[in-house]
XYZ file of C-alpha atoms in Angstrom:
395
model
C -160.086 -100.204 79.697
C -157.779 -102.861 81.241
C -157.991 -103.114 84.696
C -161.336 -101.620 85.207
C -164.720 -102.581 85.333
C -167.215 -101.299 82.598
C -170.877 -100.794 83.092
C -173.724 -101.533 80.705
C -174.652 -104.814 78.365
C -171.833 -107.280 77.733
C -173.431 -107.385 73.815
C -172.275 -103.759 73.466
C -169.551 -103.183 75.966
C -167.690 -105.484 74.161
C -167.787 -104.396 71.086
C -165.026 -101.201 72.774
C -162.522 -104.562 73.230
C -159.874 -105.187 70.686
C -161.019 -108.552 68.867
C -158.042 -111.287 69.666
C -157.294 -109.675 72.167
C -158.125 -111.823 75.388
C -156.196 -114.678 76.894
C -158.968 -116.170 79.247
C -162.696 -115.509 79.237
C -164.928 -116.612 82.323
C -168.610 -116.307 81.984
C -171.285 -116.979 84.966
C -174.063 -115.853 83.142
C -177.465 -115.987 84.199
C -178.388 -119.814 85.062
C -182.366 -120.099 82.979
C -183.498 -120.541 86.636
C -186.427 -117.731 85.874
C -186.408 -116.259 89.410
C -185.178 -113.015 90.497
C -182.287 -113.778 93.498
C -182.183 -110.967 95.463
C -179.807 -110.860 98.734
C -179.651 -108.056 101.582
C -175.754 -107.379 102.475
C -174.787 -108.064 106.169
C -175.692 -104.798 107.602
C -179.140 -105.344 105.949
C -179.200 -101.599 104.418
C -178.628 -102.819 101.010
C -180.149 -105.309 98.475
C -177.966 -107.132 95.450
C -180.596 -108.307 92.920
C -180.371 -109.683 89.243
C -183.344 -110.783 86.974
C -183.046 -114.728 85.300
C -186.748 -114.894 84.332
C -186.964 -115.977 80.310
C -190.223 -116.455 78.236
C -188.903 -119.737 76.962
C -185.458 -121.449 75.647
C -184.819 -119.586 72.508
C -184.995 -116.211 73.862
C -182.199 -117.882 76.518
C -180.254 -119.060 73.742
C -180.715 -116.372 71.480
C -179.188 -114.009 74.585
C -175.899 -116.638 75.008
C -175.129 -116.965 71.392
C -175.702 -113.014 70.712
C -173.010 -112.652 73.138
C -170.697 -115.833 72.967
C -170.509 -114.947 69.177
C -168.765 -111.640 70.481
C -166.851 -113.243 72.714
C -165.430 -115.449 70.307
C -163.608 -112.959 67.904
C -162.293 -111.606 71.725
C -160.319 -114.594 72.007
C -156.726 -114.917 70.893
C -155.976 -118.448 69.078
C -154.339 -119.552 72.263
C -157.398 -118.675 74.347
C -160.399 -120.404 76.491
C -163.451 -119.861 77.304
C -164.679 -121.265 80.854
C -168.859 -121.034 80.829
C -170.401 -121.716 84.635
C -174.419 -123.043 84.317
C -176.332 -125.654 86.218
C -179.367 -128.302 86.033
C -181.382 -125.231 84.362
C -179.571 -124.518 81.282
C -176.802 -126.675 81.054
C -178.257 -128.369 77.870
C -178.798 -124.852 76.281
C -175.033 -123.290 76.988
C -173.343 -126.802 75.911
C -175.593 -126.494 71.751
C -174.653 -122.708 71.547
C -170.802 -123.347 72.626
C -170.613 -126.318 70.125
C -172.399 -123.629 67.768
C -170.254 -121.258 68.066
C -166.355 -122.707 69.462
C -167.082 -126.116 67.783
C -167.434 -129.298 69.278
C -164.068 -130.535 67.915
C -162.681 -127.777 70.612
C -164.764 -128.879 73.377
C -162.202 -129.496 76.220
C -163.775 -130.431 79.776
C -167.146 -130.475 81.877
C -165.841 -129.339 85.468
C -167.557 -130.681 87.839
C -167.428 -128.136 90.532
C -168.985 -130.203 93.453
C -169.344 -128.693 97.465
C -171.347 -129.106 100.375
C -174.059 -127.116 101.553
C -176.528 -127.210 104.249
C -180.466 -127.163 102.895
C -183.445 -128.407 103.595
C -184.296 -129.768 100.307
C -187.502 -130.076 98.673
C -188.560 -133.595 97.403
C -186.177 -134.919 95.082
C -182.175 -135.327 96.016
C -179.958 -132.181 97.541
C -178.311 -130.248 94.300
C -174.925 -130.526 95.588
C -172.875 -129.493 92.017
C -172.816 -127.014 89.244
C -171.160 -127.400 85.782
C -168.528 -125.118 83.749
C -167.712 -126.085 80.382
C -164.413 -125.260 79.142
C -163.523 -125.026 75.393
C -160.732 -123.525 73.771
C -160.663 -121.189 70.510
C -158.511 -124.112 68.637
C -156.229 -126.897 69.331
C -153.439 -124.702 69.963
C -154.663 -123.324 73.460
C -152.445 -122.847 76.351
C -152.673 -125.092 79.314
C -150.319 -125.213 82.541
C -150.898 -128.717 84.039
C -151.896 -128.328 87.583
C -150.827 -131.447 89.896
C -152.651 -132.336 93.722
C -151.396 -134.423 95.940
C -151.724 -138.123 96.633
C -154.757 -139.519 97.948
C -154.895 -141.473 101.620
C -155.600 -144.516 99.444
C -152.799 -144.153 96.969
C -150.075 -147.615 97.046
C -146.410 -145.875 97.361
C -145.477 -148.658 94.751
C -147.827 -146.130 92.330
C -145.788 -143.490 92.938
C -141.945 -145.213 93.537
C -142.200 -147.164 90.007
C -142.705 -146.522 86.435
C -145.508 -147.540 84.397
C -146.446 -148.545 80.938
C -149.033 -150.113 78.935
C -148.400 -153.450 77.523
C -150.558 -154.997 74.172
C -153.678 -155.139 75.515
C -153.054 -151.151 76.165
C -153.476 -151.963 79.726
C -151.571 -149.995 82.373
C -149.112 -152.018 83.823
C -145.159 -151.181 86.010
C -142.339 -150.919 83.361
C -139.860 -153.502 83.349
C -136.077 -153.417 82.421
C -134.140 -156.004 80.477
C -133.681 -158.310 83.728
C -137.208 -158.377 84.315
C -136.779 -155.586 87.333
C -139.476 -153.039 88.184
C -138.213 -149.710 87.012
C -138.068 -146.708 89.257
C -140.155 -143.706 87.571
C -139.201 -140.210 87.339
C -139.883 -137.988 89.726
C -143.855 -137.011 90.257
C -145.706 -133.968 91.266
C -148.533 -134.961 92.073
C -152.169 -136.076 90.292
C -152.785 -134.746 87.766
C -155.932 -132.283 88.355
C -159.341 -134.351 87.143
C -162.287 -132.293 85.935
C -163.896 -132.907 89.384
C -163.216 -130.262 91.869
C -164.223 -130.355 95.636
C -163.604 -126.860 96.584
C -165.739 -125.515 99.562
C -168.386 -122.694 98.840
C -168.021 -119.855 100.608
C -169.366 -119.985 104.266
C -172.149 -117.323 105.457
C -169.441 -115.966 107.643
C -166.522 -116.156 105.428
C -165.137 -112.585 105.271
C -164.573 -112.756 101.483
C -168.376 -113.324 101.391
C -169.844 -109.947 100.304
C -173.731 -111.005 100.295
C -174.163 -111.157 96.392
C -176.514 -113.521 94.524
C -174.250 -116.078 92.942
C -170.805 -115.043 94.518
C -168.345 -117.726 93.715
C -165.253 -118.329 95.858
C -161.982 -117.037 94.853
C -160.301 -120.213 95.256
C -162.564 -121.592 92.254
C -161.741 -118.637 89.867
C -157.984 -119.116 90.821
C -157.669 -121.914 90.036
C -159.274 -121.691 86.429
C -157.220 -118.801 86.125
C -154.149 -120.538 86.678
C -154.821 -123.403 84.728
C -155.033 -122.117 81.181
C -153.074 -118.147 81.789
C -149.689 -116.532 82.714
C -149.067 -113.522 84.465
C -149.527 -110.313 82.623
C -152.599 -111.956 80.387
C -155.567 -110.614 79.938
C -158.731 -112.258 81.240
C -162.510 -110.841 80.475
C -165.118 -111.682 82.440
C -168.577 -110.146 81.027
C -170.902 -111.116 83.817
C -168.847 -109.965 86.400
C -171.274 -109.620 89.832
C -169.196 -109.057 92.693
C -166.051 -109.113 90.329
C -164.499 -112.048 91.751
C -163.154 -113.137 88.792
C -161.395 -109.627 88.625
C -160.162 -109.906 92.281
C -158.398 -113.264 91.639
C -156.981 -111.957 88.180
C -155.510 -109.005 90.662
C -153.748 -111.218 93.259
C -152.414 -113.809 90.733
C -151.003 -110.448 88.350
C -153.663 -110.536 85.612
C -154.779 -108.139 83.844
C -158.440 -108.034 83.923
C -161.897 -106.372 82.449
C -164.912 -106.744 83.929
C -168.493 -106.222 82.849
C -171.798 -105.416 84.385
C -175.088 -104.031 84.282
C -175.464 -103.131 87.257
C -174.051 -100.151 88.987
C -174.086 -101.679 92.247
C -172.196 -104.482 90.855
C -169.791 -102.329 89.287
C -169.571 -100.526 92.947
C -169.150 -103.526 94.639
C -166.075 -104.936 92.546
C -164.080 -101.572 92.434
C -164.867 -101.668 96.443
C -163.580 -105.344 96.518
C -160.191 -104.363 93.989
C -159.192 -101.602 96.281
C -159.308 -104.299 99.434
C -159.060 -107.700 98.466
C -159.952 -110.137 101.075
C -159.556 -114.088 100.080
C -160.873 -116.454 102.482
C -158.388 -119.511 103.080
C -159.726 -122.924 102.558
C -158.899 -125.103 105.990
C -160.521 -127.695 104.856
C -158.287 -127.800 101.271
C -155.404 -127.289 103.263
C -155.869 -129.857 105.725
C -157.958 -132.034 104.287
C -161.142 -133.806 105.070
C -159.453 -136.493 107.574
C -158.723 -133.658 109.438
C -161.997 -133.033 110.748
C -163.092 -136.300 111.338
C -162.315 -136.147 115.468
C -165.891 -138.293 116.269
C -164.777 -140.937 119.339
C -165.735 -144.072 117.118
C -165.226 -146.394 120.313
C -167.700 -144.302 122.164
C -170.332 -143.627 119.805
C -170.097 -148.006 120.090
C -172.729 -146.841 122.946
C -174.963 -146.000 120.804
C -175.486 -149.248 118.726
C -179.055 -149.923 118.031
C -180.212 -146.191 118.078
C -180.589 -143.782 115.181
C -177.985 -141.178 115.516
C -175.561 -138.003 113.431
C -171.889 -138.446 114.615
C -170.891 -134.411 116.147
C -167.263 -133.582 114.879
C -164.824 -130.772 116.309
C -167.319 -130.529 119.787
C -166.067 -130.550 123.187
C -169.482 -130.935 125.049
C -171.189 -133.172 122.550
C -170.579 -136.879 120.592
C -173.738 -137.322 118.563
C -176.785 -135.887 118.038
C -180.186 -138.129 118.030
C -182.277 -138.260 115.009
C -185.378 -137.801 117.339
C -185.926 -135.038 118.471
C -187.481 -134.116 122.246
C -190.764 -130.762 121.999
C -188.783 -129.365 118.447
C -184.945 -129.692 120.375
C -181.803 -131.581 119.415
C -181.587 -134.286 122.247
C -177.800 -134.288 122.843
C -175.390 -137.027 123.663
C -172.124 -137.186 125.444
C -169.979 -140.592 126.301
C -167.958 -140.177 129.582
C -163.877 -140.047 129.042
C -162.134 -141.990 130.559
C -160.008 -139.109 131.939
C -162.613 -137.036 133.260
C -164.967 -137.194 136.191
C -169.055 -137.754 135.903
C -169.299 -133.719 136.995
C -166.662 -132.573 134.504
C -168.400 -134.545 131.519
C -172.137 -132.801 132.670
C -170.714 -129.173 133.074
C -169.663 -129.875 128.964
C -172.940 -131.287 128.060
C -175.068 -128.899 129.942
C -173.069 -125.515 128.024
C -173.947 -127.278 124.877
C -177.405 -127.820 125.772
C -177.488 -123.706 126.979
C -175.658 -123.043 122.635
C -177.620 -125.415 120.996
C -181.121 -124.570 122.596
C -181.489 -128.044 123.412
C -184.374 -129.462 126.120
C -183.174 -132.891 126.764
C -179.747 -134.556 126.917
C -178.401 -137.874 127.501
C -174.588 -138.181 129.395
C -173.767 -141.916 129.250
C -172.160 -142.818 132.877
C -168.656 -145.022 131.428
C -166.264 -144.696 133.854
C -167.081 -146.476 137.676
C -166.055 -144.827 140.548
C -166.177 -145.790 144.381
C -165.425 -142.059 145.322
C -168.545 -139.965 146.264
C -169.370 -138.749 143.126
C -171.021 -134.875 142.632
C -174.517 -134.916 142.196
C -175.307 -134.204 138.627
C -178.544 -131.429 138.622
C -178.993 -129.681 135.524
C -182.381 -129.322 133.724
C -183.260 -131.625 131.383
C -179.659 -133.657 131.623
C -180.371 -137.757 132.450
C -177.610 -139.775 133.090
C -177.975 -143.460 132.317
C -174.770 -145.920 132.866
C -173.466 -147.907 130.216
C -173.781 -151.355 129.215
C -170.622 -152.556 130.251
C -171.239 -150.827 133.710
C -174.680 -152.230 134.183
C -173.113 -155.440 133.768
C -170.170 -155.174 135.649
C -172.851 -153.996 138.168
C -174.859 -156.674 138.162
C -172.143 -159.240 138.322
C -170.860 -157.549 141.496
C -174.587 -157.781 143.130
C -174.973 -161.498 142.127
C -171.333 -162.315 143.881
C-alpha cells in the first residue's frame, strides 16, 4: 500500500490504512463549485473530467466530515492536515475541520495567491485560493521555513538585535552602554501564510491537462514544512497525483487515492517520469522582469497605455484598439537607426496580428535616412524633436 496509488472512494479506501499511521495529509477535494470541469489533454485524444455538482450544503458537508472523520484517526499525534478550497466552500470545510480537529488546533489560512490571465465576468478577477492547515494536537511537527529579504528590507533590520520594551513594542536591543546590539545570525523571513507561487503555465511541461492540477512547487513546499524524509503523507483526492510526485522527489513515502481510473493512470504515468517545472520567476524574482524603458514610455504621457516587458520589437501596447488589433508602440533607441527600430516593430506587428503601429521617431539624423514602408506602420517624431525642429526653422 505505501507508495502506490489506490483506486475507489477515499470513505472506504481508507479504511485498508493503519489508523495513526500518517505523518502529513493533503486534501484538494472537490471545491462546492457544482460544475463538472472537464479538460482535453494536449494531443486532444483524451478528456480528464470530475463531477462537483451538490444538491445543497449539507450533502457537501455531510461528504467532508464522512471522510475528514476517517482521516482523523489516520493521523499520528504529531500530524497535519492541509485542506485546499476556495470562495465556494471555504465556509463549509473551515465548520467541519473545527468539528472534527478542533478549533483550539486550528493552525493557518494559506493564502495561496498567483496570477492568471482571464477575462473576468462582472465582479473583481479571483486571483487566490485558501488551504487551511490544522494539526491533530499541539504537539505537531513543524520545520520553520525562512525566504529571503525583501528589496525594501533596512540592513539595520537584519545587522542588529531586537526586543520589545514595556509597551511590548518591537524595538533594537541595547547593551549596558546604551549600544545597539548586533543580532545573531538570520536566515531569512520567516515564511508568512501568504504564498505567491506561480500557477502552472499552459505550456509548462509539468502541466499534464488535468482539472485542478496544482504545481509541484506548492505541494513541496507544504510537504516540507510540517514532514521529514521517510514520512508518510496521504493524499485522498489525489487527481494527477501531484502531491505523490513531490512526496517522491523530496523521499516521502506516499499513498494516493482516487476514483478515477484515469486519474490513477495518470499519477503512476507521472511517478515513473517525474517532470517539475522550475519557477523563474521564484528564482529570480519579480524585479527581474520588469525591463519596460520608463524614460521612453515618458512619450507616451497623456495617452492610455499597458507597459510590454521582456519585448524586443515592442514598448507598450495602446488600450485602444485599431478594426479588433493591438495598435503597437515602439520608442526609437538611441543606439539604433529609424530602419533598424521599424524592421523590430513591423515582426511584432506580423506575431501579434496587429493592423496598426506607431514607431516614435527620437533620435535626429542629418544622414539620408531609409524610407520606412511597411503596412500599417506610421512614424510620428517626438516632442522633443518637433521642437528642436521648430526652433531650427524659426532661426
Amino acid at each position: 500500500m505505501i507508495n502506490k496509488i489506490l483506486h475507489g472512494d477515499c470513505l472506504e479506501r481508507m479504511k485498508e490504512i493503519k489508523e495513526c499511521s500518517i505523518d502529513l495529509i493533503y486534501l484538494d477535494p472537490p471545491f462546492f463549485s457544482n460544475r463538472t470541469h472537464t479538460l482535453k489533454n494536449r494531443t486532444q485524444n483524451k478528456y480528464f473530467s470530475f463531477d462537483d455538482t451538490w444538491e445543497n450544503n449539507a450533502s457537501y458537508a455531510e461528504f467532508l466530515k464522512n471522510r475528514i472523520e476517517i482521516m482523523h484517526s489516520l493521523l499520528k499525534p504529531t500530524g497535519s492536515i492541509f485542506v485546499h478550497c476556495d470562495k465556494s466552500g471555504e465556509h463549509i470545510v473551515r465548520a467541519v475541520l473545527d468539528s472534527v480537529f478542533g478549533s483550539e488546533n486550528f493552525q493557518s489560512e494559506i493564502i495561496w495567491t498567483y496570477k492568471r490571465w482571464s477575462n473576468s465576468k462582472k465582479g473583481l478577477l479571483p486571483s487566490h485560493q485558501n488551504i487551511y492547515f490544522y494539526s491533530k494536537s499541539k504537539d505537531f511537527k513543524f520545520n520553520k521555513i525562512f525566504k529571503p529579504y525583501s528589496e525594501t528590507t533596512n540592513v539595520d533590520q537584519i545587522l542588529q538585535s531586537r526586543t520589545r520594551d514595556i509597551h511590548n513594542k518591537s524595538v533594537y536591543a541595547k547593551d549596558s552602554s546604551g549600544m545597539v546590539k548586533n543580532g545573531e545570525s538570520k536566515k531569512g523571513v520567516p515564511l508568512g501564510d501568504v504564498w505567491d507561487i506561480p500557477y502552472l503555465n499552459p505550456k509548462a511541461k509539468e502541466r499534464v491537462s488535468y482539472p485542478t492540477q496544482k504545481p509541484i512547487l506548492l505541494l513541496e513546499q507544504i510537504i516540507n514544512l510540517v514532514t521529514d524524509e521517510g514520512d508518510l503523507v496521504l493524499d485522498p483526492f489525489c487527481g494527477s497525483g501531484t502531491t505523490c510526485v513531490a512526496s517522491k522527489l523530496l523521499s516521502r513515502d506516499f499513498i494516493g487515492i482516487d476514483e478515477s481510473e484515469d486519474a490513477v493512470t495518470l499519477s503512476y504515468e507521472r511517478l515513473a517520469n517525474p517532470i517539475k517545472t522550475e519557477s523563474n520567476l521564484l528564482k529570480k524574482g519579480r524585479n527581474s522582469y520588469v525591463n519596460a524603458d520608463i524614460e521612453a514610455l515618458n512619450h507616451l504621457q497623456g495617452v492610455k497605455f499597458n507597459p510590454v516587458q521582456r519585448n524586443k520589437g515592442i514598448d507598450a501596447i495602446l488600450v485602444e484598439q485599431f478594426e479588433g488589433s493591438p495598435i503597437l508602440v515602439r520608442i526609437q533607441k538611441h543606439d539604433e537607426s529609424l530602419s533598424q527600430a521599424a524592421s523590430l516593430l513591423a515582426k511584432a506587428m506580423k506575431t501579434k496580428n496587429s493592423k496598426r503601429s506607431i514607431l516614435i521617431k527620437t533620435v535626429a539624423s542629418d544622414l539620408l535616412e531609409a524610407t520606412i514602408n511597411f503596412e500599417g506602420l506610421e512614424v510620428i517624431s517626438s516632442s522633443a524633436l518637433q521642437i528642436a525642429k521648430l526652433i531650427k526653422e524659426s532661426s
